[in-house]
PDB file of C-alpha atoms and ligand atoms in Angstrom:
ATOM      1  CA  UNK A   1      14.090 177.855 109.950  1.00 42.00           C
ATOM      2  CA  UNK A   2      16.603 180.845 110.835  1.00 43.00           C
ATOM      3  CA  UNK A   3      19.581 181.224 108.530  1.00 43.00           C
ATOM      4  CA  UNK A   4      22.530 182.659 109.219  1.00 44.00           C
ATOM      5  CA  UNK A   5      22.619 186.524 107.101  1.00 42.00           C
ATOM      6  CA  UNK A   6      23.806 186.119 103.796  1.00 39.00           C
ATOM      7  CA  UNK A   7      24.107 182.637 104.244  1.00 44.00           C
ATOM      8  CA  UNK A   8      21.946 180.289 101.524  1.00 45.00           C
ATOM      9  CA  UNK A   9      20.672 176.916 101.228  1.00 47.00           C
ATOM     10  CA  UNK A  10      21.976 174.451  98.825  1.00 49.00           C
ATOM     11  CA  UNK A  11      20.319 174.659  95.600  1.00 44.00           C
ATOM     12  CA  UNK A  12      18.755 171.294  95.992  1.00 53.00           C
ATOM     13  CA  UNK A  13      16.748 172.231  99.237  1.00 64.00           C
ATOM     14  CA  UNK A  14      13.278 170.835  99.313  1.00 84.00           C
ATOM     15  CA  UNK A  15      13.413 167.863  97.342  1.00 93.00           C
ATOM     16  CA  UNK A  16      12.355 164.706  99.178  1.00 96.00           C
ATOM     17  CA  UNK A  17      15.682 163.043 100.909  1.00 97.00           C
ATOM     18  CA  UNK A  18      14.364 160.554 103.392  1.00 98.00           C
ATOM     19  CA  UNK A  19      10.958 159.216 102.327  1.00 98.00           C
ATOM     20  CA  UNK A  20       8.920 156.838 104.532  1.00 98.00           C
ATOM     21  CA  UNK A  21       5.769 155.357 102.870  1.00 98.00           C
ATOM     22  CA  UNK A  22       3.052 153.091 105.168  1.00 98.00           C
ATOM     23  CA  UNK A  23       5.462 151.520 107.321  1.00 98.00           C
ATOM     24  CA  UNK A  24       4.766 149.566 110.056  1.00 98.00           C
ATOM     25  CA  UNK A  25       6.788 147.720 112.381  1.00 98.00           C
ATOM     26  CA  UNK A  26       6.219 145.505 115.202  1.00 98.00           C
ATOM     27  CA  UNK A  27       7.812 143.560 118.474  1.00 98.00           C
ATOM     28  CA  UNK A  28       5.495 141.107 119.271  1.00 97.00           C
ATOM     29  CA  UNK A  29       2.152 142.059 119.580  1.00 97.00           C
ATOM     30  CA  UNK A  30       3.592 145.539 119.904  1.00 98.00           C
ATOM     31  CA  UNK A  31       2.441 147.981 117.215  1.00 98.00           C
ATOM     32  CA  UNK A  32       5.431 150.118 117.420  1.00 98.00           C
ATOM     33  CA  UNK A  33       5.145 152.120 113.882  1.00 98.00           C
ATOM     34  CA  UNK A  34       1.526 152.292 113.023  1.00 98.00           C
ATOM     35  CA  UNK A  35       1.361 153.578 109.385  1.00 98.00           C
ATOM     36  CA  UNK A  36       3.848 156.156 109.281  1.00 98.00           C
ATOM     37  CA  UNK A  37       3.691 158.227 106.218  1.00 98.00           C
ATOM     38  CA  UNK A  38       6.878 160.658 106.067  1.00 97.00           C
ATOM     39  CA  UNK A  39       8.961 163.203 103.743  1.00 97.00           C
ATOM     40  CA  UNK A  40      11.517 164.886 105.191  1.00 97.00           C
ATOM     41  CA  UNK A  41      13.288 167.478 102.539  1.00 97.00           C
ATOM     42  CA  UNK A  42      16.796 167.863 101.582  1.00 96.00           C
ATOM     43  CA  UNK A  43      17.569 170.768 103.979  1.00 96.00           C
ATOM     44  CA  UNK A  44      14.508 170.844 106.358  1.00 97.00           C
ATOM     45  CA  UNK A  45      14.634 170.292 110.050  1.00 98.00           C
ATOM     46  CA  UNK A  46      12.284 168.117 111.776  1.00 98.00           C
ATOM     47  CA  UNK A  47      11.535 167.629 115.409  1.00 98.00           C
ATOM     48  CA  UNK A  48      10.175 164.573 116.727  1.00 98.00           C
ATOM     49  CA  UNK A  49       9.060 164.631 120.514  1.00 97.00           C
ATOM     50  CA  UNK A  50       6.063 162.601 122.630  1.00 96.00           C
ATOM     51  CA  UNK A  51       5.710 160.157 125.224  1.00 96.00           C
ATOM     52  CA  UNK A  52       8.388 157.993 126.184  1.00 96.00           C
ATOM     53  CA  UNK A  53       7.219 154.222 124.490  1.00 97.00           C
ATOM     54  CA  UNK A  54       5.662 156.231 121.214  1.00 98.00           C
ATOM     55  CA  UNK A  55       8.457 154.829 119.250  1.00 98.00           C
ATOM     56  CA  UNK A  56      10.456 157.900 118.052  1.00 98.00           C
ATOM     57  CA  UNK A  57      13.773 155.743 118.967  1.00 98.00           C
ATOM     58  CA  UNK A  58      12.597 152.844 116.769  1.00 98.00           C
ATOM     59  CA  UNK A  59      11.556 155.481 113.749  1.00 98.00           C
ATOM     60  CA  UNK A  60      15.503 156.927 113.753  1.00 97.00           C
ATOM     61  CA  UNK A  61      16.874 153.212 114.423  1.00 97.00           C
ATOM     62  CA  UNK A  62      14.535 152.587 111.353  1.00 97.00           C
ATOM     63  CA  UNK A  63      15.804 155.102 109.025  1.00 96.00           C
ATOM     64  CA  UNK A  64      19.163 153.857 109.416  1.00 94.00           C
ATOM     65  CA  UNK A  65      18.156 150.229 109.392  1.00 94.00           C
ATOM     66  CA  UNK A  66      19.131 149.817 113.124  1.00 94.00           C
ATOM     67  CA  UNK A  67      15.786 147.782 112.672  1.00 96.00           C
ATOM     68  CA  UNK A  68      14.136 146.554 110.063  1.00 96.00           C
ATOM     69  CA  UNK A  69      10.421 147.123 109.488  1.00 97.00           C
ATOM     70  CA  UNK A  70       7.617 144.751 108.156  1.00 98.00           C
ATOM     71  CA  UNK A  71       5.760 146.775 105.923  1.00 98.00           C
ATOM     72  CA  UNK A  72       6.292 149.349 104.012  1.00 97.00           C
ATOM     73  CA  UNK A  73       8.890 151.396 102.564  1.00 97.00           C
ATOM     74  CA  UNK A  74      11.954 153.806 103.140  1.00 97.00           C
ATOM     75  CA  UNK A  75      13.941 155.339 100.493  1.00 96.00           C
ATOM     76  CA  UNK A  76      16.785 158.084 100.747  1.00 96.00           C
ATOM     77  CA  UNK A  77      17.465 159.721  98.066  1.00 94.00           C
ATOM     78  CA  UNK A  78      15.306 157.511  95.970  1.00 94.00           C
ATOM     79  CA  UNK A  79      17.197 154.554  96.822  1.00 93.00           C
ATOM     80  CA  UNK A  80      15.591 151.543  99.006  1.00 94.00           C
ATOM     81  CA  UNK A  81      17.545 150.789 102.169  1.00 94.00           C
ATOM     82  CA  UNK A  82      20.060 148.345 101.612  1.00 90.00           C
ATOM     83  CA  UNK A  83      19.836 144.974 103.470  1.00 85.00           C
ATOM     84  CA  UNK A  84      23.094 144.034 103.929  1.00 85.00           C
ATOM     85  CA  UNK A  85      27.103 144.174 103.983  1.00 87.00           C
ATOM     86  CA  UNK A  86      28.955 146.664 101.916  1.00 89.00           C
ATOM     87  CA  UNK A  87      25.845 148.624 101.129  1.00 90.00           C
ATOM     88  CA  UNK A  88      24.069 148.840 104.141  1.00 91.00           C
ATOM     89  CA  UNK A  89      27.610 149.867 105.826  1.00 89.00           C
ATOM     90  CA  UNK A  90      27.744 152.844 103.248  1.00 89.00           C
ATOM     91  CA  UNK A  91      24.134 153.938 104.353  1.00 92.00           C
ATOM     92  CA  UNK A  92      25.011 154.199 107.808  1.00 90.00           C
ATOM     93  CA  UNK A  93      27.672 156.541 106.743  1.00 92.00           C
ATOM     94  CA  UNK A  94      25.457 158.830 104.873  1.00 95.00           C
ATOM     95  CA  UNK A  95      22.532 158.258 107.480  1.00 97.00           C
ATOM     96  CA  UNK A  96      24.648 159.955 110.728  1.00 96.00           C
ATOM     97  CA  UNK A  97      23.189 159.195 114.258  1.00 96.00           C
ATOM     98  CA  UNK A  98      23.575 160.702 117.363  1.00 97.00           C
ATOM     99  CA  UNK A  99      22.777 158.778 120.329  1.00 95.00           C
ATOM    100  CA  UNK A 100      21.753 159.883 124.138  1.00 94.00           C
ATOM    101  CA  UNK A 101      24.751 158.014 125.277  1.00 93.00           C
ATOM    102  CA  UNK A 102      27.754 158.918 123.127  1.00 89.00           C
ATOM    103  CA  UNK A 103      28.989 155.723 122.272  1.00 91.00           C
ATOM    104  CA  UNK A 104      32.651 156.795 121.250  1.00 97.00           C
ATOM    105  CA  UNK A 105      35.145 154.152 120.848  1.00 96.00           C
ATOM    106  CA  UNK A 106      36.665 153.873 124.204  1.00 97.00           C
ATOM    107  CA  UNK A 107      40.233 152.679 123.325  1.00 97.00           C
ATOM    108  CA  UNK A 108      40.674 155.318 120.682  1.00 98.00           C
ATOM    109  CA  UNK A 109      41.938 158.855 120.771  1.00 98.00           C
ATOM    110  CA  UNK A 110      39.372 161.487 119.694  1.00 98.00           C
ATOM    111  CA  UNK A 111      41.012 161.973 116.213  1.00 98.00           C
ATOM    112  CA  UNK A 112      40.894 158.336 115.857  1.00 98.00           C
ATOM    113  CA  UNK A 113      37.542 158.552 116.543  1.00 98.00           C
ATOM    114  CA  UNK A 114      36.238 160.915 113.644  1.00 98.00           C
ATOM    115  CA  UNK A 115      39.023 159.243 111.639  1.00 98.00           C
ATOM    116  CA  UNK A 116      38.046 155.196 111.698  1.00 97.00           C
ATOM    117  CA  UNK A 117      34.834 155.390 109.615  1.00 95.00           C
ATOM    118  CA  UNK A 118      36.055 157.705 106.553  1.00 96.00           C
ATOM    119  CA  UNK A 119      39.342 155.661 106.092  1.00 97.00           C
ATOM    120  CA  UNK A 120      37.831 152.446 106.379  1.00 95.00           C
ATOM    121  CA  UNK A 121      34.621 153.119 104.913  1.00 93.00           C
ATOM    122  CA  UNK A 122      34.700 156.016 102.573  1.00 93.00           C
ATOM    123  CA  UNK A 123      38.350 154.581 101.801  1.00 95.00           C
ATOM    124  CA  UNK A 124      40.186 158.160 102.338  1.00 96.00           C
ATOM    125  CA  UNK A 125      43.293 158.633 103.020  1.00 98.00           C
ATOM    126  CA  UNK A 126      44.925 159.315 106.847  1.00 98.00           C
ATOM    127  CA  UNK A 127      45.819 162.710 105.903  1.00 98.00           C
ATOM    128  CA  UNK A 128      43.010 163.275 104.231  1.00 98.00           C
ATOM    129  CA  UNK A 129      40.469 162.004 107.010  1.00 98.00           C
ATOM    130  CA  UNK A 130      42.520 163.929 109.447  1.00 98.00           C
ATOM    131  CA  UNK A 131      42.601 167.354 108.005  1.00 98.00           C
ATOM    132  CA  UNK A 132      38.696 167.033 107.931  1.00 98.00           C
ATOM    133  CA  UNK A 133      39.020 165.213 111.283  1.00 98.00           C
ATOM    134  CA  UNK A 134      40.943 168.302 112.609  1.00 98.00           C
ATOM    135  CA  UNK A 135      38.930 170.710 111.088  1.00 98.00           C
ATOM    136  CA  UNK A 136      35.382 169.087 112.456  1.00 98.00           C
ATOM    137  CA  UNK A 137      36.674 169.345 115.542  1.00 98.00           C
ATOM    138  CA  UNK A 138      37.688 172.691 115.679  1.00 97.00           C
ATOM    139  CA  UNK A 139      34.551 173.195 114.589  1.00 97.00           C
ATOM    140  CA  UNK A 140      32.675 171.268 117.722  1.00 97.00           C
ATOM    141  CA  UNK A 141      35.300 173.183 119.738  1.00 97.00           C
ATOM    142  CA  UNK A 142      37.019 170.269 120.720  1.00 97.00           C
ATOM    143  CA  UNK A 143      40.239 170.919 118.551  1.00 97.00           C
ATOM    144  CA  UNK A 144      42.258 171.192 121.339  1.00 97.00           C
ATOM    145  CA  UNK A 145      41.449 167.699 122.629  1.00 97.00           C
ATOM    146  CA  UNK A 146      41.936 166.077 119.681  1.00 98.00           C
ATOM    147  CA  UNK A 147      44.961 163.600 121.341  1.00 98.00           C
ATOM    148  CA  UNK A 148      42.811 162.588 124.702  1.00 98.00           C
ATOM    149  CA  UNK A 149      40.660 159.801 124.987  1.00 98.00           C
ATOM    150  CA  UNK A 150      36.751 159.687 125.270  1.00 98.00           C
ATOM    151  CA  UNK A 151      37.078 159.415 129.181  1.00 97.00           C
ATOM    152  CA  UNK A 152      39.154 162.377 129.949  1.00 98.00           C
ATOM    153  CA  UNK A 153      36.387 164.809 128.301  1.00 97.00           C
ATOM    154  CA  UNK A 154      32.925 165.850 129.426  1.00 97.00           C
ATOM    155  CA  UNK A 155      29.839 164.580 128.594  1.00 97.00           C
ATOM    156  CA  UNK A 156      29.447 167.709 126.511  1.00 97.00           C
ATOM    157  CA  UNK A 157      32.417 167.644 124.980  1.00 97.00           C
ATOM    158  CA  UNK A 158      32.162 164.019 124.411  1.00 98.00           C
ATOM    159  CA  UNK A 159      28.927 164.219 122.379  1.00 97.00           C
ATOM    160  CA  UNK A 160      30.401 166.954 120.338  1.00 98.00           C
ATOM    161  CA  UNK A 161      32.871 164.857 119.360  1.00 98.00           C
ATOM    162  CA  UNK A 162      30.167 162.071 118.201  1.00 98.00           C
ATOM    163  CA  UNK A 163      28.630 164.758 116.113  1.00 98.00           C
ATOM    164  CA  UNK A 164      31.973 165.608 114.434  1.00 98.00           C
ATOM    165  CA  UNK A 165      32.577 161.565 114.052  1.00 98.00           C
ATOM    166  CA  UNK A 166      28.937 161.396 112.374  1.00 97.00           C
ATOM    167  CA  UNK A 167      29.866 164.568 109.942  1.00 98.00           C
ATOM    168  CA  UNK A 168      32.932 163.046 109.281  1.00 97.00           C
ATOM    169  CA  UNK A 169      31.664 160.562 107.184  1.00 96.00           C
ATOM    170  CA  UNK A 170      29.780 163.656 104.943  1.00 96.00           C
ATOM    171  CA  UNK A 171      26.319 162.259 105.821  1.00 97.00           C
ATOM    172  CA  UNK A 172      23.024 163.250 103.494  1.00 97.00           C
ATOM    173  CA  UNK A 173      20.709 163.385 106.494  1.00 98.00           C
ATOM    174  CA  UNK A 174      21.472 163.433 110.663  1.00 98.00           C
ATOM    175  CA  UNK A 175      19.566 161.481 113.085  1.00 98.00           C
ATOM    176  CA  UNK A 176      19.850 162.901 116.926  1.00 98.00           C
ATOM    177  CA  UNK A 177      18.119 160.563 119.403  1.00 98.00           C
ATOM    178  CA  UNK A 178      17.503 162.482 122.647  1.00 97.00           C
ATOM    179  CA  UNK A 179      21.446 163.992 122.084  1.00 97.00           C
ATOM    180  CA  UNK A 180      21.140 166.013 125.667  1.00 97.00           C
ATOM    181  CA  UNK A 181      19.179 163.789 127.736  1.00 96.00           C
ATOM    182  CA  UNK A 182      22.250 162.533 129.506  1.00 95.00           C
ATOM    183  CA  UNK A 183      24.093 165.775 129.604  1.00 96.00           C
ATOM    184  CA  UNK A 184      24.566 167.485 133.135  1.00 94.00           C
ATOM    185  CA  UNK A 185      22.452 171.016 132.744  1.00 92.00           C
ATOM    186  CA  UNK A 186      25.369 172.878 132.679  1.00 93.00           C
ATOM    187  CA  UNK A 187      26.657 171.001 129.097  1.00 96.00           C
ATOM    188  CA  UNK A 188      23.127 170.993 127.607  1.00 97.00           C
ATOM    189  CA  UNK A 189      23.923 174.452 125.801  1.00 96.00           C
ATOM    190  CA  UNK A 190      27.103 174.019 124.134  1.00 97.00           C
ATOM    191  CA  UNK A 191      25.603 170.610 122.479  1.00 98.00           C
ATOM    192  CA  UNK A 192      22.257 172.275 121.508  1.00 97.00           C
ATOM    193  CA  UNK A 193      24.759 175.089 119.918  1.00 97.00           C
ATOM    194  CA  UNK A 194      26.985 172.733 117.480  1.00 97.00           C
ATOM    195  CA  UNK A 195      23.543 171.541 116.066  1.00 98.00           C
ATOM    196  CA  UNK A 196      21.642 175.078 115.748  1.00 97.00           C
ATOM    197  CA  UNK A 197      25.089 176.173 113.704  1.00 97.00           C
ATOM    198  CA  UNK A 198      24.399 172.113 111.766  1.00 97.00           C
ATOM    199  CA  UNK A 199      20.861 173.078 110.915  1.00 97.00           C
ATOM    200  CA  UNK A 200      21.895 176.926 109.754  1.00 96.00           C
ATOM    201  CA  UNK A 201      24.664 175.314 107.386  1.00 96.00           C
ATOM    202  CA  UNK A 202      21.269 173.535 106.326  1.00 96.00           C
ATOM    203  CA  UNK A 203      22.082 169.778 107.195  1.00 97.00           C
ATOM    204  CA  UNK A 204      19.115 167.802 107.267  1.00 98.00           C
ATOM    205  CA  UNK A 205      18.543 166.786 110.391  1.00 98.00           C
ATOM    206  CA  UNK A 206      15.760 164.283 112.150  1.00 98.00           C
ATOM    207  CA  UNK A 207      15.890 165.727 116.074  1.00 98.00           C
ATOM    208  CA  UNK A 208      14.007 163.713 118.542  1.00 98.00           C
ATOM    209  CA  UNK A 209      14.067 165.860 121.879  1.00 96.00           C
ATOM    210  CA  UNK A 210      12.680 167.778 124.950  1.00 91.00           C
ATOM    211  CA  UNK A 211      14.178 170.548 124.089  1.00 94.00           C
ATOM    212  CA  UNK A 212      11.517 173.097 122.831  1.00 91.00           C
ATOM    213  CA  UNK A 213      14.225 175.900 122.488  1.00 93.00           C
ATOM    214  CA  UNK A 214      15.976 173.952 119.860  1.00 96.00           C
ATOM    215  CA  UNK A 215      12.615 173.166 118.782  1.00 95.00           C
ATOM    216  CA  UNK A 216      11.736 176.817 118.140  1.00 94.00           C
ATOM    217  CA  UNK A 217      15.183 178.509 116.998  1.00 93.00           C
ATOM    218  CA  UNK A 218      15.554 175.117 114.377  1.00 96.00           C
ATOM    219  CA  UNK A 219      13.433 173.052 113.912  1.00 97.00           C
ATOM    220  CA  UNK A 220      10.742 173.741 110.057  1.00 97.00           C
ATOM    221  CA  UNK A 221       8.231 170.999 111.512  1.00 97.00           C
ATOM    222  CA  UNK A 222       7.377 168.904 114.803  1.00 97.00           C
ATOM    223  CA  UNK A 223       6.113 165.720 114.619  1.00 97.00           C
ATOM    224  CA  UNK A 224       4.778 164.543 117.763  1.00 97.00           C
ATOM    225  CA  UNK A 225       4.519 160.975 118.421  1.00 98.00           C
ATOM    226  CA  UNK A 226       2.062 158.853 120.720  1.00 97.00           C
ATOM    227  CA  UNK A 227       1.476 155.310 120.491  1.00 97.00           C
ATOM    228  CA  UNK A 228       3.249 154.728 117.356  1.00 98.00           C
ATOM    229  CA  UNK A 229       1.535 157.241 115.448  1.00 98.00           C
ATOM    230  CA  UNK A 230       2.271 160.330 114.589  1.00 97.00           C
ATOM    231  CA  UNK A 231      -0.543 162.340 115.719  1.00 97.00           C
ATOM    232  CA  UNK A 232       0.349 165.943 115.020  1.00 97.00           C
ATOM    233  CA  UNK A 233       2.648 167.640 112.528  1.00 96.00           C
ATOM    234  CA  UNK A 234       3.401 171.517 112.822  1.00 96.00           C
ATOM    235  CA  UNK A 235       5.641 174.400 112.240  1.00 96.00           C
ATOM    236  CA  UNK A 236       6.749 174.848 115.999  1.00 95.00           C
ATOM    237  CA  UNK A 237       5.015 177.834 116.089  1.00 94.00           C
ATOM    238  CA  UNK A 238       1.668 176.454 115.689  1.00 95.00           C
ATOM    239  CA  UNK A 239       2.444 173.043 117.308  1.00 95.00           C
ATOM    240  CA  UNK A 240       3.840 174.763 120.893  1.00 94.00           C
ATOM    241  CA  UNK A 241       1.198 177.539 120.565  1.00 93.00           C
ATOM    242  CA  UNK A 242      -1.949 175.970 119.267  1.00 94.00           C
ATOM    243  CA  UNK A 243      -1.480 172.120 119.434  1.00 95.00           C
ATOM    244  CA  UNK A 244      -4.261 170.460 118.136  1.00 95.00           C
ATOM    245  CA  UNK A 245      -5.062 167.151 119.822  1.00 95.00           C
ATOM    246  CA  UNK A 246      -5.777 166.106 123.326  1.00 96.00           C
ATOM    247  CA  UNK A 247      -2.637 164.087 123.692  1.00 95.00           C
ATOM    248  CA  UNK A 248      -0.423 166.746 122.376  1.00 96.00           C
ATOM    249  CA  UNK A 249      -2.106 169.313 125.010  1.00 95.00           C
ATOM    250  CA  UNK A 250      -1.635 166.904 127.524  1.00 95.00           C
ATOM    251  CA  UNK A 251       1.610 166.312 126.698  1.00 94.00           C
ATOM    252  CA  UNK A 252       2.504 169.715 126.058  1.00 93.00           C
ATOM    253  CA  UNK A 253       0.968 170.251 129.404  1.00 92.00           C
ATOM    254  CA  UNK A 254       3.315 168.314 131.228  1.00 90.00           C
ATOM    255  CA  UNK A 255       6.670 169.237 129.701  1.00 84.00           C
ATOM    256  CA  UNK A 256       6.454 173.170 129.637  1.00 76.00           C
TER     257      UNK A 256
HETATM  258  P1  ADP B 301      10.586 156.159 122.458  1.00 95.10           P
HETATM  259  O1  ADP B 301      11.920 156.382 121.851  1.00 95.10           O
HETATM  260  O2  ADP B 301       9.522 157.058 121.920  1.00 95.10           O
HETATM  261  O3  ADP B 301      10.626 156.223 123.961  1.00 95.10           O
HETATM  262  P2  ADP B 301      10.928 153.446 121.512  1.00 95.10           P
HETATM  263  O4  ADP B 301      10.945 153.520 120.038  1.00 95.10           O
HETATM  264  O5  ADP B 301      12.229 153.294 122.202  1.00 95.10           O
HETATM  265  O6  ADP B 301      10.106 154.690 122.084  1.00 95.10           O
HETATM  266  O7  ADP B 301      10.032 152.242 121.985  1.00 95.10           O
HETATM  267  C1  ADP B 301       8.681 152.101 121.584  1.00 95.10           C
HETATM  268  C2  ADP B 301       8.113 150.868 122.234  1.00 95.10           C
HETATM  269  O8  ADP B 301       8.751 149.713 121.705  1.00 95.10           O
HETATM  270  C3  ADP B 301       8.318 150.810 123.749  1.00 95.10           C
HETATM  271  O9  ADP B 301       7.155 150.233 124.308  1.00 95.10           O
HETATM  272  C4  ADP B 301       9.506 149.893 123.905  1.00 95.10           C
HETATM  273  O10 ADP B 301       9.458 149.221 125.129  1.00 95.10           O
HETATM  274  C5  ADP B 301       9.343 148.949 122.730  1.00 95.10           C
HETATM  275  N1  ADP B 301      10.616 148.421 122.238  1.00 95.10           N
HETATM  276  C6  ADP B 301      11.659 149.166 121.801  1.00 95.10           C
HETATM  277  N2  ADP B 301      12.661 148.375 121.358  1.00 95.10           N
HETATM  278  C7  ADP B 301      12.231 147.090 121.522  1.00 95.10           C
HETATM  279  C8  ADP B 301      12.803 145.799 121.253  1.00 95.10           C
HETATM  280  N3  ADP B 301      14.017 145.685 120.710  1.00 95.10           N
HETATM  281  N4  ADP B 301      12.064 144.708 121.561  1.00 95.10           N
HETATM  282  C9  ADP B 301      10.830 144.823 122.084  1.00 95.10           C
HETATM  283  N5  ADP B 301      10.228 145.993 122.354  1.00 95.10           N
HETATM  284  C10 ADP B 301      10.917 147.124 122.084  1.00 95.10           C
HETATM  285 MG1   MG B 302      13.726 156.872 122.698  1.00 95.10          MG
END
């Protein structure tokens, strides 16, 4: 991936983080995850795109136990997914998503919003949370903002401040599911920017999107998806430029 000059990975970079090992899932008679088989490193930035129905929603929602699978396994960090209460509330913390829709707390100011999770579930303190509040939010650009409520700001500016909420909980890994897809053009850029600068400060980061520009400045691997299998898996480079199966041409051929 690019890196910021003179800037340097953690030391741990490139041991396994998030490791996914024959799962399968299924809704019905719907095959949704058909053997997936994944490692994504401490530090490493992977892109997941294909077809809409492939199942790259239900993979994220899987890694941070939105859904459950039937066989299988998921660790991060080594660790099993929890199932339930106290744990599983901790692993959503250190599992951040990002959602197409931003999904703020409506009633809440936008501090309030990257405050609520650390204080109530990493048990910090106000100040604490809202130094690091403050200063996430500068760092989204949205400092400024900080006393308005979700409505007042963009759609840009809104899922900025969903990326600062997920940070503020000091996540091991970042999920982004389709982050720009309901962004106006013109907002598109300033989102795509906030998690460029995320994957330079080398965040690891699960990216499911369209966007093959983020794809190619970020991303260390694509995945693509069809079906509920991942087909292909490349360095963007090879995957945009030499793609290797017939759906992934096809695909390919429709989107660029
Ligand atoms: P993608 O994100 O790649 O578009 P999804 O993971 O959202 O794909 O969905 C994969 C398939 O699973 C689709 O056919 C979708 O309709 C189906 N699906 C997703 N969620 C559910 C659910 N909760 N119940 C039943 N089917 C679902
Ligand atoms: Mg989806």
């Amino acid at each position: 991936m690019t890196m910021v000059e003179g800037e340097s990975r953690p030391a741990e970079t490139g041991e396994p983080l998030v490791v996914l090992e024959g799962v399968n899932k299924w809704f019905g008679k719907l095959h949704v995850l058909q053997d997936i088989n994944l490692t994504i490193k401490r530090g490493e930035v992977v892109v997941v795109i294909g077809p809409s129905g492939s199942g790259k929603s239900t993979l994220c929602r899987a890694i941070n136990r939105l859904e459950t699978i039937d066989e299988g396994s998921i660790t991060l960090d080594g660790q099993p997914l929890p199932q339930e209460g106290k744990a599983l509330a901790h692993l959503r913390a250190e599992v951040g998503m990002v959602f197409q829709s931003f999904n703020l707390f409506a009633h809440k100011s936008i501090l309030e919003n990257v405050t609520l999770g650390p204080i109530k579930v990493r048990k910090k303190s106000r100040a604490e949370a809202e130094t690091r509040g403050k200063e996430l939010l500068d760092r989204v650009g949205i400092g400024h903002q900080a006393d308005k409520y979700p409505a007042q700001l963009s759609g840009g500016q809104q899922q900025r401040v969903a990326i600062a909420r997920a940070l503020a909980m000091d996540p091991k890994v970042m999920l982004f599911d389709e982050p720009t897809s309901a962004l106006d053009p013109e907002m598109i850029k300033e989102v795509l920017d906030v998690m460029v600068d995320l994957a330079e400060r080398g965040m690891t980061m699960v990216v499911v999107t369209h966007e093959m520009g983020f794809a190619r400045t970020a991303a260390d691997r694509v995945l693509f998806m069809a079906d509920g299998q991942v087909v292909e898996e490349n360095t963007p480079e090879q995957f945009f430029t030499n793609p290797q199966s017939d759906r992934a041409k096809d695909f390919l051929g429709k989107i660029l």
